[in-house]
């Protein structure tokens, strides 16, 4: 999972397309070629002038003639040196550019592929090693594209299968729900208290099945990019009060003291009430499920900054073991300590929650001490422009 | 006694048309409604539903979306265009329930959208009462 996190690390380490001046291959080639041209030229000139000066000194007596010769020789040498300098700069520039320009184009292409864009291909005219590299790159991208398309098809079919199966399951599950509910309410005749107890448990098991099916449907919709959102400006305090109220009964049944701490000022946030309700509910339901009787759950809202509100949900429950912490937002993952206790759960709740929070443009993270407490933090956007998704946007999810 | 019940007289004067192809579900919700003294009409597909909404003039309609003949969305569209019956409130009771489905049903005139698996018969009846009091008062 953790695709976004991985992406972030990748971006941090990502090599820049234009390397630093001193590391640039262009600069290295350019100066190496100029140096290779100029040093021998300089040395040849130096040695030639020195040799002739010596020779002439032996045969020609007049100093004037030697001075004239040296003057002429130096002038010629200077001209040759300048000519060779210009020529070598020109050749070095052309050669270096010829190599590095193609390499940069290739780097740009690879960078685009690394960023997830597979619609890259090079028009190759060169017949040298770089040309061969580019041609192999084209072949590789073609294969990537094939694999990617196949994976997308499989993933879509899988999601569609889950969607259809979940819909099909809902009909008999609602039949059972209705029949059990009516039987328990005495609508279908009197039942004994033993039967009632058993039927109550059956009803609860059926409810868990319904909620699993709902989770599966939500996950399938997230993966198909059909998990629609409708955002609106919402006053956050009443929203949270009503949400907490929905869970007050189940907290009370476990004798858990749940409190909501709100700031004095009233804030509005920009959110999809139904989706965010689901996201926060998943965390609160976990907190209630994994907190022992008589303990506390604290939900606290603080203004984080101009852009985001910060919500924290702290329980005094089982905690999340260190080795489980990286995988807690993954699909179907459940911590070892909660599985051992035979608590019910699909392992889909936090996956859905993280997706909803991220689509809101917010962040979610947690701190946990095993056997003591877990505190989840999430940020909720205050303005429309912070929201990530377009409403009902047909986007393909990047995860998985 | 709520206000809506007084306006509409006895509870049996309130009639509910259930358009639902699943016999078990139709039977259960029909039974619950009769127990609460509502008059119940049943239709097993969209075509029969359209006939009964015109012949029986129910107070309110409970409509499934995935039904044979005329599907639920088409049913809503036809009713919305029919002046004779378009004032009849319709509650969608379906196991679809994505945001697109809900928006689409609402834009076609559905008063409410209930996902079957998430509502008990008592809660459905509470919704029926709520919609009736909103529409007829």
Short mmCIF file of C-alpha atoms in Angstrom, two decimals:
data_model
loop_
_atom_site.label_atom_id
_atom_site.label_comp_id
_atom_site.label_asym_id
_atom_site.label_seq_id
_atom_site.Cartn_x
_atom_site.Cartn_y
_atom_site.Cartn_z
CA UNK A 1 0.00 0.00 0.00
CA UNK A 2 1.47 3.32 1.11
CA UNK A 3 1.83 4.40 -2.52
CA UNK A 4 1.68 8.09 -1.73
CA UNK A 5 4.30 7.79 0.97
CA UNK A 6 6.57 5.88 -1.35
CA UNK A 7 5.99 8.51 -3.98
CA UNK A 8 6.96 11.24 -1.58
CA UNK A 9 10.26 9.53 -0.73
CA UNK A 10 10.88 9.06 -4.40
CA UNK A 11 10.32 12.74 -5.05
CA UNK A 12 12.71 13.69 -2.29
CA UNK A 13 15.48 11.53 -3.71
CA UNK A 14 14.58 12.27 -7.31
CA UNK A 15 17.59 13.36 -9.37
CA UNK A 16 17.23 16.73 -10.96
CA UNK A 17 16.97 16.82 -14.75
CA UNK A 18 19.64 19.50 -15.02
CA UNK A 19 22.58 18.43 -12.82
CA UNK A 20 24.77 20.91 -10.95
CA UNK A 21 27.31 22.77 -13.10
CA UNK A 22 30.36 20.90 -11.77
CA UNK A 23 28.67 17.50 -12.21
CA UNK A 24 27.32 18.15 -15.67
CA UNK A 25 28.51 15.69 -18.30
CA UNK A 26 28.41 18.53 -20.84
CA UNK A 27 30.82 20.63 -18.79
CA UNK A 28 33.15 17.66 -18.26
CA UNK A 29 33.28 16.74 -21.96
CA UNK A 30 33.57 20.34 -23.03
CA UNK A 31 36.54 21.20 -20.83
CA UNK A 32 38.24 17.84 -21.35
CA UNK A 33 38.17 18.28 -25.12
CA UNK A 34 39.43 21.87 -24.98
CA UNK A 35 42.19 20.91 -22.58
CA UNK A 36 43.18 17.97 -24.76
CA UNK A 37 43.45 20.30 -27.77
CA UNK A 38 45.17 23.25 -26.11
CA UNK A 39 47.80 21.63 -23.87
CA UNK A 40 49.60 19.78 -26.69
CA UNK A 41 49.38 22.86 -28.93
CA UNK A 42 50.82 25.04 -26.18
CA UNK A 43 53.61 22.56 -25.50
CA UNK A 44 54.48 22.17 -29.20
CA UNK A 45 54.66 25.95 -29.62
CA UNK A 46 56.78 26.30 -26.50
CA UNK A 47 59.22 23.59 -27.52
CA UNK A 48 59.42 24.76 -31.16
CA UNK A 49 60.15 28.35 -30.17
CA UNK A 50 62.74 27.24 -27.59
CA UNK A 51 64.48 24.89 -30.08
CA UNK A 52 64.68 27.48 -32.91
CA UNK A 53 65.80 30.20 -30.55
CA UNK A 54 68.66 27.96 -29.46
CA UNK A 55 69.53 26.98 -33.02
CA UNK A 56 69.56 30.54 -34.33
CA UNK A 57 71.58 31.74 -31.37
CA UNK A 58 74.34 29.40 -32.50
CA UNK A 59 74.43 30.57 -36.14
CA UNK A 60 73.23 34.17 -36.23
CA UNK A 61 75.24 36.63 -34.29
CA UNK A 62 73.13 39.76 -34.38
CA UNK A 63 70.82 40.06 -31.42
CA UNK A 64 68.50 42.22 -33.48
CA UNK A 65 67.81 39.39 -35.92
CA UNK A 66 67.09 36.96 -33.07
CA UNK A 67 64.69 39.45 -31.42
CA UNK A 68 62.89 39.91 -34.75
CA UNK A 69 62.67 36.18 -35.20
CA UNK A 70 61.34 35.65 -31.67
CA UNK A 71 58.79 38.46 -32.14
CA UNK A 72 57.56 36.88 -35.40
CA UNK A 73 57.53 33.41 -33.90
CA UNK A 74 55.50 34.51 -30.85
CA UNK A 75 52.98 36.34 -33.04
CA UNK A 76 52.53 33.29 -35.26
CA UNK A 77 52.27 31.04 -32.23
CA UNK A 78 49.62 33.33 -30.70
CA UNK A 79 47.59 33.27 -33.92
CA UNK A 80 47.82 29.49 -34.16
CA UNK A 81 46.87 29.18 -30.49
CA UNK A 82 43.83 31.44 -30.88
CA UNK A 83 42.77 29.57 -34.00
CA UNK A 84 43.08 26.20 -32.31
CA UNK A 85 41.27 27.52 -29.20
CA UNK A 86 38.31 28.70 -31.29
CA UNK A 87 38.27 25.49 -33.28
CA UNK A 88 38.47 23.27 -30.19
CA UNK A 89 35.74 25.21 -28.38
CA UNK A 90 33.51 24.81 -31.40
CA UNK A 91 34.22 21.08 -31.82
CA UNK A 92 34.01 20.43 -28.06
CA UNK A 93 30.68 22.21 -27.88
CA UNK A 94 29.20 20.29 -30.80
CA UNK A 95 30.46 16.91 -29.57
CA UNK A 96 29.41 17.42 -25.94
CA UNK A 97 26.04 18.74 -26.92
CA UNK A 98 25.50 15.86 -29.28
CA UNK A 99 25.92 13.38 -26.43
CA UNK A 100 24.37 15.20 -23.50
CA UNK A 101 21.34 16.60 -25.35
CA UNK A 102 20.21 13.09 -26.28
CA UNK A 103 20.89 11.88 -22.76
CA UNK A 104 18.78 14.69 -21.35
CA UNK A 105 15.90 13.87 -23.66
CA UNK A 106 16.17 10.24 -22.55
CA UNK A 107 16.29 11.30 -18.88
CA UNK A 108 13.19 13.44 -19.39
CA UNK A 109 11.39 10.43 -20.88
CA UNK A 110 12.41 8.11 -18.05
CA UNK A 111 11.33 10.77 -15.57
CA UNK A 112 7.89 10.95 -17.21
CA UNK A 113 7.60 7.15 -17.01
CA UNK A 114 8.67 7.22 -13.35
CA UNK A 115 5.89 9.77 -12.80
CA UNK A 116 3.37 7.28 -14.19
CA UNK A 117 3.00 8.60 -17.74
CA UNK A 118 3.42 5.69 -20.11
CA UNK A 119 2.57 7.62 -23.27
CA UNK A 120 6.20 8.35 -24.03
CA UNK A 121 8.12 7.20 -27.07
CA UNK A 122 11.19 8.53 -28.88
CA UNK A 123 11.62 9.21 -32.54
CA UNK A 124 15.07 7.66 -33.06
CA UNK A 125 17.27 8.76 -35.97
CA UNK A 126 20.69 8.08 -34.46
CA UNK A 127 22.39 4.82 -35.28
CA UNK A 128 25.01 4.89 -32.50
CA UNK A 129 24.91 3.55 -28.94
CA UNK A 130 22.57 6.30 -27.73
CA UNK A 131 20.21 5.49 -30.60
CA UNK A 132 20.22 1.84 -29.53
CA UNK A 133 19.49 2.88 -25.93
CA UNK A 134 16.53 4.96 -27.09
CA UNK A 135 15.20 2.11 -29.22
CA UNK A 136 15.41 -0.29 -26.28
CA UNK A 137 13.67 2.33 -24.17
CA UNK A 138 10.79 2.41 -26.67
CA UNK A 139 10.50 -1.39 -26.57
CA UNK A 140 10.57 -1.36 -22.76
CA UNK A 141 7.83 1.27 -22.53
CA UNK A 142 5.69 -0.75 -24.94
CA UNK A 143 5.99 -3.75 -22.62
CA UNK A 144 5.27 -1.61 -19.57
CA UNK A 145 2.17 -0.29 -21.26
CA UNK A 146 0.95 -3.80 -22.04
CA UNK A 147 1.47 -4.97 -18.44
CA UNK A 148 -0.17 -1.81 -17.11
CA UNK A 149 -3.22 -2.23 -19.34
CA UNK A 150 -3.55 -5.85 -18.35
CA UNK A 151 -3.32 -4.96 -14.67
CA UNK A 152 -5.90 -2.22 -15.07
CA UNK A 153 -8.29 -4.60 -16.80
CA UNK A 154 -7.83 -7.23 -14.07
CA UNK A 155 -8.25 -4.61 -11.35
CA UNK A 156 -11.41 -3.25 -13.02
CA UNK A 157 -12.86 -6.73 -13.43
CA UNK A 158 -12.06 -7.50 -9.80
CA UNK A 159 -13.77 -4.31 -8.61
CA UNK A 160 -16.78 -4.94 -10.85
CA UNK A 161 -17.01 -8.47 -9.51
CA UNK A 162 -16.90 -7.22 -5.92
CA UNK A 163 -19.53 -4.56 -6.75
CA UNK A 164 -21.88 -7.05 -8.34
CA UNK A 165 -21.36 -9.67 -5.65
CA UNK A 166 -21.95 -7.10 -2.92
CA UNK A 167 -25.17 -5.90 -4.57
CA UNK A 168 -26.38 -9.44 -4.95
CA UNK A 169 -25.55 -10.17 -1.31
CA UNK A 170 -27.45 -7.16 -0.07
CA UNK A 171 -30.85 -8.49 -1.18
CA UNK A 172 -30.87 -11.72 0.89
CA UNK A 173 -29.14 -9.87 3.73
CA UNK A 174 -31.91 -7.26 3.80
CA UNK A 175 -34.48 -10.04 3.73
CA UNK A 176 -32.86 -11.60 6.78
CA UNK A 177 -32.54 -8.24 8.49
CA UNK A 178 -36.21 -7.41 7.97
CA UNK A 179 -37.47 -10.87 8.93
CA UNK A 180 -35.31 -11.03 12.06
CA UNK A 181 -36.26 -7.53 13.08
CA UNK A 182 -39.97 -8.21 12.65
CA UNK A 183 -39.69 -11.52 14.50
CA UNK A 184 -37.87 -9.80 17.36
CA UNK A 185 -40.48 -7.02 17.42
CA UNK A 186 -43.18 -9.70 17.75
CA UNK A 187 -44.75 -8.77 14.40
CA UNK A 188 -44.76 -12.41 13.29
CA UNK A 189 -46.13 -13.91 16.51
CA UNK A 190 -44.88 -14.44 20.04
CA UNK A 191 -41.42 -15.90 20.69
CA UNK A 192 -39.79 -17.24 23.86
CA UNK A 193 -37.03 -15.24 25.54
CA UNK A 194 -34.44 -17.94 24.66
CA UNK A 195 -35.40 -17.72 21.00
CA UNK A 196 -35.27 -13.95 21.28
CA UNK A 197 -31.71 -14.04 22.64
CA UNK A 198 -30.55 -16.30 19.83
CA UNK A 199 -32.35 -14.26 17.20
CA UNK A 200 -30.86 -11.04 18.62
CA UNK A 201 -27.39 -12.53 18.17
CA UNK A 202 -28.30 -13.67 14.67
CA UNK A 203 -29.53 -10.16 13.91
CA UNK A 204 -26.23 -8.70 15.11
CA UNK A 205 -24.22 -11.19 13.04
CA UNK A 206 -26.32 -10.25 10.03
CA UNK A 207 -25.67 -6.56 10.73
CA UNK A 208 -21.92 -7.25 10.71
CA UNK A 209 -22.29 -9.03 7.40
CA UNK A 210 -24.19 -6.03 5.99
CA UNK A 211 -21.51 -3.68 7.21
CA UNK A 212 -18.80 -5.87 5.65
CA UNK A 213 -20.67 -5.83 2.36
CA UNK A 214 -21.02 -2.03 2.63
CA UNK A 215 -17.27 -1.74 3.26
CA UNK A 216 -16.50 -3.99 0.28
CA UNK A 217 -18.76 -1.89 -1.92
CA UNK A 218 -17.08 1.31 -0.76
CA UNK A 219 -13.62 -0.13 -1.40
CA UNK A 220 -14.66 -1.31 -4.87
CA UNK A 221 -16.05 2.14 -5.63
CA UNK A 222 -12.88 3.82 -4.36
CA UNK A 223 -10.81 1.59 -6.62
CA UNK A 224 -13.06 2.11 -9.61
CA UNK A 225 -12.87 5.86 -9.03
CA UNK A 226 -16.64 5.99 -8.59
CA UNK A 227 -16.71 6.93 -4.90
CA UNK A 228 -18.46 10.23 -5.51
CA UNK A 229 -18.19 13.28 -3.29
CA UNK A 230 -20.43 16.29 -2.79
CA UNK A 231 -18.71 18.97 -0.79
CA UNK A 232 -20.34 21.78 1.12
CA UNK A 233 -19.50 24.28 3.81
CA UNK A 234 -20.44 22.77 7.15
CA UNK A 235 -20.36 24.15 10.66
CA UNK A 236 -18.09 21.65 12.31
CA UNK A 237 -19.30 21.70 15.96
CA UNK A 238 -22.89 20.47 15.36
CA UNK A 239 -21.57 17.97 12.80
CA UNK A 240 -19.24 16.43 15.39
CA UNK A 241 -21.84 16.58 18.18
CA UNK A 242 -24.34 14.59 16.14
CA UNK A 243 -21.65 12.10 15.09
CA UNK A 244 -20.57 11.51 18.69
CA UNK A 245 -24.21 11.23 19.66
CA UNK A 246 -24.63 8.32 17.19
CA UNK A 247 -22.04 6.40 19.20
CA UNK A 248 -23.06 7.44 22.71
CA UNK A 249 -25.28 4.38 23.15
CA UNK A 250 -22.63 1.81 22.19
CA UNK A 251 -20.07 3.65 24.37
CA UNK A 252 -22.51 3.64 27.26
CA UNK A 253 -23.16 -0.09 26.84
CA UNK A 254 -19.42 -0.67 27.38
CA UNK A 255 -19.35 1.88 30.20
CA UNK A 256 -16.87 3.97 28.20
CA UNK A 257 -16.76 7.67 28.91
CA UNK A 258 -16.68 9.50 25.59
CA UNK A 259 -16.14 13.25 25.58
CA UNK A 260 -16.02 15.85 22.84
CA UNK A 261 -13.85 18.92 23.36
CA UNK A 262 -14.58 21.84 21.06
CA UNK A 263 -12.87 25.23 20.75
CA UNK A 264 -14.79 28.30 21.95
CA UNK A 265 -14.97 29.87 18.48
CA UNK A 266 -17.22 28.27 15.90
CA UNK A 267 -15.51 27.09 12.71
CA UNK A 268 -16.79 25.97 9.35
CA UNK A 269 -15.07 23.38 7.22
CA UNK A 270 -15.38 22.31 3.61
CA UNK A 271 -16.39 18.66 3.47
CA UNK A 272 -18.71 15.94 2.27
CA UNK A 273 -20.79 15.33 5.44
CA UNK A 274 -21.75 11.76 4.59
CA UNK A 275 -18.24 10.68 3.61
CA UNK A 276 -16.48 12.42 6.49
CA UNK A 277 -19.07 10.99 8.88
CA UNK A 278 -18.11 7.54 7.63
CA UNK A 279 -14.38 8.30 7.92
CA UNK A 280 -14.57 9.52 11.53
CA UNK A 281 -17.11 6.84 12.48
CA UNK A 282 -14.65 4.11 11.46
CA UNK A 283 -12.07 5.51 13.90
CA UNK A 284 -14.58 5.99 16.72
CA UNK A 285 -16.05 2.51 16.22
CA UNK A 286 -12.53 1.07 16.48
CA UNK A 287 -11.84 3.14 19.59
CA UNK A 288 -15.00 1.79 21.24
CA UNK A 289 -14.32 -1.79 20.12
CA UNK A 290 -10.74 -1.85 21.38
CA UNK A 291 -11.08 0.17 24.60
CA UNK A 292 -11.79 -1.82 27.78
CA UNK A 293 -14.82 -1.08 29.93
CA UNK A 294 -14.69 1.94 32.18
CA UNK A 295 -12.00 3.75 30.18
CA UNK A 296 -12.11 7.03 28.24
CA UNK A 297 -12.30 8.20 24.65
CA UNK A 298 -11.56 11.85 23.94
CA UNK A 299 -12.44 13.55 20.67
CA UNK A 300 -10.88 16.98 20.40
CA UNK A 301 -11.08 19.66 17.74
CA UNK A 302 -8.46 22.37 17.50
CA UNK A 303 -7.81 24.97 14.87
CA UNK A 304 -4.60 23.83 13.29
CA UNK A 305 -3.93 26.81 11.01
CA UNK A 306 -5.59 29.10 8.47
CA UNK A 307 -6.28 26.17 6.15
CA UNK A 308 -7.02 23.13 8.27
CA UNK A 309 -8.82 22.08 11.45
CA UNK A 310 -7.18 19.34 13.47
CA UNK A 311 -9.29 16.57 14.95
CA UNK A 312 -7.85 14.05 17.37
CA UNK A 313 -9.51 10.87 18.63
CA UNK A 314 -7.77 9.33 21.61
CA UNK A 315 -8.67 6.02 23.20
CA UNK A 316 -7.27 4.06 26.13
CA UNK A 317 -7.38 0.78 24.29
CA UNK A 318 -5.18 -2.04 23.06
CA UNK A 319 -2.84 0.13 21.06
CA UNK A 320 -1.15 -0.80 17.79
CA UNK A 321 2.02 -2.91 17.89
CA UNK A 322 5.08 -1.31 16.30
CA UNK A 323 5.39 -4.01 13.62
CA UNK A 324 1.74 -3.41 12.61
CA UNK A 325 1.93 0.37 12.45
CA UNK A 326 3.03 0.64 8.80
CA UNK A 327 0.22 -1.57 7.57
CA UNK A 328 -2.69 -0.27 9.60
CA UNK A 329 -4.20 1.65 6.63
CA UNK A 330 -3.86 -1.30 4.26
CA UNK A 331 -6.86 -3.17 2.93
CA UNK A 332 -7.92 -6.20 4.99
CA UNK A 333 -5.10 -5.69 7.49
CA UNK A 334 -5.95 -6.18 11.16
CA UNK A 335 -3.50 -5.90 14.02
CA UNK A 336 -2.36 -9.18 15.56
CA UNK A 337 -3.55 -8.12 19.03
CA UNK A 338 -7.11 -7.43 17.85
CA UNK A 339 -7.35 -10.63 15.79
CA UNK A 340 -6.32 -12.62 18.89
CA UNK A 341 -9.16 -11.13 20.90
CA UNK A 342 -11.70 -12.36 18.35
CA UNK A 343 -13.09 -8.89 17.88
CA UNK A 344 -15.09 -8.37 14.71
CA UNK A 345 -13.81 -6.21 11.89
CA UNK A 346 -13.25 -6.28 8.16
CA UNK A 347 -9.88 -4.56 8.08
CA UNK A 348 -11.33 -2.14 5.54
CA UNK A 349 -12.39 0.74 7.78
CA UNK A 350 -9.10 2.61 8.03
CA UNK A 351 -8.35 2.07 4.33
CA UNK A 352 -11.66 3.79 3.54
CA UNK A 353 -11.02 6.47 6.17
CA UNK A 354 -7.58 7.36 4.85
CA UNK A 355 -8.93 7.55 1.33
CA UNK A 356 -11.74 9.89 2.34
CA UNK A 357 -9.43 12.16 4.36
CA UNK A 358 -6.92 12.35 1.51
CA UNK A 359 -9.64 13.12 -1.02
CA UNK A 360 -10.61 15.98 1.28
CA UNK A 361 -7.04 17.27 0.94
CA UNK A 362 -6.35 16.41 4.57
CA UNK A 363 -3.86 14.18 6.32
CA UNK A 364 -4.23 11.30 8.75
CA UNK A 365 -1.68 9.83 11.15
CA UNK A 366 -1.56 8.28 14.61
CA UNK A 367 0.49 7.77 17.72
CA UNK A 368 0.11 4.59 19.69
CA UNK A 369 1.52 2.94 22.80
CA UNK A 370 0.86 -0.79 22.87
CA UNK A 371 -1.53 -1.74 25.63
CA UNK A 372 -2.14 1.87 26.61
CA UNK A 373 -3.67 4.12 24.00
CA UNK A 374 -3.99 5.14 20.39
CA UNK A 375 -4.53 8.67 19.19
CA UNK A 376 -5.57 9.36 15.61
CA UNK A 377 -5.10 12.81 14.12
CA UNK A 378 -6.78 14.09 11.02
CA UNK A 379 -6.90 17.44 9.29
CA UNK A 380 -10.08 18.80 7.73
CA UNK A 381 -9.93 21.52 5.06
CA UNK A 382 -11.53 24.92 5.70
CA UNK A 383 -11.70 26.10 2.09
CA UNK A 384 -12.89 24.71 -1.21
CA UNK A 385 -9.55 25.14 -2.98
CA UNK A 386 -7.83 22.65 -0.63
CA UNK A 387 -10.11 19.80 -1.64
CA UNK A 388 -8.42 17.21 -3.85
CA UNK A 389 -11.25 15.63 -5.83
CA UNK A 390 -13.71 17.08 -8.25
CA UNK A 391 -17.22 16.12 -7.29
CA UNK A 392 -18.14 12.86 -9.01
CA UNK A 393 -14.86 13.06 -10.85
CA UNK A 394 -14.04 9.97 -12.83
CA UNK A 395 -10.53 9.54 -11.56
CA UNK A 396 -8.54 6.39 -11.39
CA UNK A 397 -7.18 5.83 -7.95
CA UNK A 398 -3.43 5.69 -7.74
CA UNK A 399 -3.38 3.21 -4.89
CA UNK A 400 -2.93 -0.52 -5.50
CA UNK B 1 -51.60 10.16 16.16
CA UNK B 2 -49.52 12.44 14.03
CA UNK B 3 -50.92 15.43 12.16
CA UNK B 4 -50.66 13.69 8.81
CA UNK B 5 -52.82 10.85 10.00
CA UNK B 6 -55.51 13.28 11.17
CA UNK B 7 -55.52 15.08 7.81
CA UNK B 8 -55.77 11.84 5.92
CA UNK B 9 -58.37 10.40 8.26
CA UNK B 10 -57.89 6.82 9.43
CA UNK B 11 -54.55 5.09 8.85
CA UNK B 12 -56.18 2.65 6.46
CA UNK B 13 -56.90 5.65 4.22
CA UNK B 14 -53.18 5.91 3.70
CA UNK B 15 -52.23 3.57 0.94
CA UNK B 16 -48.76 2.43 0.02
CA UNK B 17 -47.82 0.96 -3.35
CA UNK B 18 -44.85 -1.39 -3.10
CA UNK B 19 -43.04 -1.91 -6.40
CA UNK B 20 -40.63 -4.75 -5.66
CA UNK B 21 -39.77 -7.91 -7.59
CA UNK B 22 -38.44 -9.92 -4.65
CA UNK B 23 -41.41 -11.82 -3.23
CA UNK B 24 -39.90 -12.30 0.24
CA UNK B 25 -39.02 -8.63 0.71
CA UNK B 26 -42.35 -7.49 -0.74
CA UNK B 27 -44.20 -9.84 1.59
CA UNK B 28 -42.29 -8.69 4.68
CA UNK B 29 -42.68 -4.96 4.19
CA UNK B 30 -46.32 -5.45 3.09
CA UNK B 31 -46.99 -7.43 6.25
CA UNK B 32 -45.40 -4.76 8.43
CA UNK B 33 -47.45 -2.01 6.75
CA UNK B 34 -50.70 -3.96 7.10
CA UNK B 35 -49.90 -4.54 10.76
CA UNK B 36 -49.66 -0.77 11.10
CA UNK B 37 -53.09 -0.53 9.38
CA UNK B 38 -51.98 0.90 6.08
CA UNK B 39 -53.69 -0.14 2.86
CA UNK B 40 -51.12 -1.95 0.76
CA UNK B 41 -50.92 -2.42 -3.02
CA UNK B 42 -48.22 -4.57 -4.53
CA UNK B 43 -46.60 -4.61 -7.96
CA UNK B 44 -43.93 -7.07 -9.09
CA UNK B 45 -42.46 -5.02 -11.91
CA UNK B 46 -42.32 -1.50 -13.30
CA UNK B 47 -45.12 -2.04 -15.78
CA UNK B 48 -47.57 -3.25 -13.15
CA UNK B 49 -46.37 -0.45 -10.88
CA UNK B 50 -47.24 2.18 -13.50
CA UNK B 51 -50.69 0.65 -13.97
CA UNK B 52 -51.39 0.52 -10.22
CA UNK B 53 -50.20 4.03 -9.49
CA UNK B 54 -52.85 5.25 -11.94
CA UNK B 55 -55.66 2.87 -10.97
CA UNK B 56 -55.19 2.84 -7.19
CA UNK B 57 -53.88 6.39 -6.66
CA UNK B 58 -51.72 5.43 -3.63
CA UNK B 59 -50.72 8.03 -1.03
CA UNK B 60 -47.09 7.07 -1.42
CA UNK B 61 -44.93 4.65 -3.44
CA UNK B 62 -42.04 2.46 -2.27
CA UNK B 63 -39.96 1.79 -5.37
CA UNK B 64 -37.18 -0.70 -5.99
CA UNK B 65 -34.77 0.30 -8.78
CA UNK B 66 -33.64 -3.03 -10.20
CA UNK B 67 -36.99 -4.41 -11.35
CA UNK B 68 -38.12 -6.14 -14.57
CA UNK B 69 -39.97 -4.50 -17.48
CA UNK B 70 -39.62 -0.81 -16.68
CA UNK B 71 -36.67 -0.22 -14.33
CA UNK B 72 -36.91 2.12 -11.36
CA UNK B 73 -35.21 5.11 -13.01
CA UNK B 74 -37.45 4.83 -16.06
CA UNK B 75 -40.45 4.50 -13.73
CA UNK B 76 -39.47 7.77 -12.02
CA UNK B 77 -39.01 9.52 -15.38
CA UNK B 78 -42.42 8.41 -16.65
CA UNK B 79 -44.17 9.45 -13.43
CA UNK B 80 -42.43 12.84 -13.38
CA UNK B 81 -43.88 13.59 -16.85
CA UNK B 82 -47.39 12.38 -16.03
CA UNK B 83 -49.44 15.26 -14.60
CA UNK B 84 -52.10 12.88 -13.31
CA UNK B 85 -49.77 11.16 -10.83
CA UNK B 86 -46.59 13.23 -10.55
CA UNK B 87 -47.65 14.66 -7.20
CA UNK B 88 -47.47 11.20 -5.60
CA UNK B 89 -44.38 11.03 -3.40
CA UNK B 90 -41.99 8.19 -4.23
CA UNK B 91 -39.46 6.71 -1.83
CA UNK B 92 -36.76 4.67 -3.50
CA UNK B 93 -36.04 1.49 -1.55
CA UNK B 94 -33.16 -0.22 -3.26
CA UNK B 95 -29.90 -2.00 -2.70
CA UNK B 96 -28.14 0.26 -5.15
CA UNK B 97 -26.90 3.31 -3.33
CA UNK B 98 -23.84 4.90 -4.91
CA UNK B 99 -23.83 8.67 -4.95
CA UNK B 100 -24.59 8.67 -8.68
CA UNK B 101 -27.65 6.45 -8.16
CA UNK B 102 -28.93 8.61 -5.32
CA UNK B 103 -28.39 11.87 -7.22
CA UNK B 104 -30.01 10.41 -10.33
CA UNK B 105 -33.08 9.16 -8.46
CA UNK B 106 -33.46 12.46 -6.63
CA UNK B 107 -33.11 14.46 -9.83
CA UNK B 108 -35.92 12.34 -11.30
CA UNK B 109 -38.16 13.33 -8.41
CA UNK B 110 -37.65 10.66 -5.72
CA UNK B 111 -38.38 12.14 -2.30
CA UNK B 112 -36.00 9.89 -0.44
CA UNK B 113 -33.51 7.11 -1.10
CA UNK B 114 -33.27 4.25 1.38
CA UNK B 115 -30.77 1.40 1.06
CA UNK B 116 -32.75 -1.72 2.02
CA UNK B 117 -29.91 -3.35 3.91
CA UNK B 118 -29.42 -0.27 6.08
CA UNK B 119 -33.05 0.20 7.20
CA UNK B 120 -35.34 -1.93 9.36
CA UNK B 121 -39.05 -2.14 8.44
CA UNK B 122 -39.84 0.15 11.41
CA UNK B 123 -37.37 2.73 10.15
CA UNK B 124 -38.85 2.52 6.66
CA UNK B 125 -42.32 3.18 8.09
CA UNK B 126 -40.93 6.14 10.05
CA UNK B 127 -39.57 7.53 6.76
CA UNK B 128 -42.96 6.95 5.08
CA UNK B 129 -44.66 8.92 7.87
CA UNK B 130 -42.10 11.70 7.62
CA UNK B 131 -42.47 12.07 3.84
CA UNK B 132 -46.30 11.96 4.05
CA UNK B 133 -46.33 14.72 6.65
CA UNK B 134 -43.94 16.80 4.53
CA UNK B 135 -45.87 16.35 1.29
CA UNK B 136 -49.47 16.49 2.47
CA UNK B 137 -49.20 19.19 5.14
#
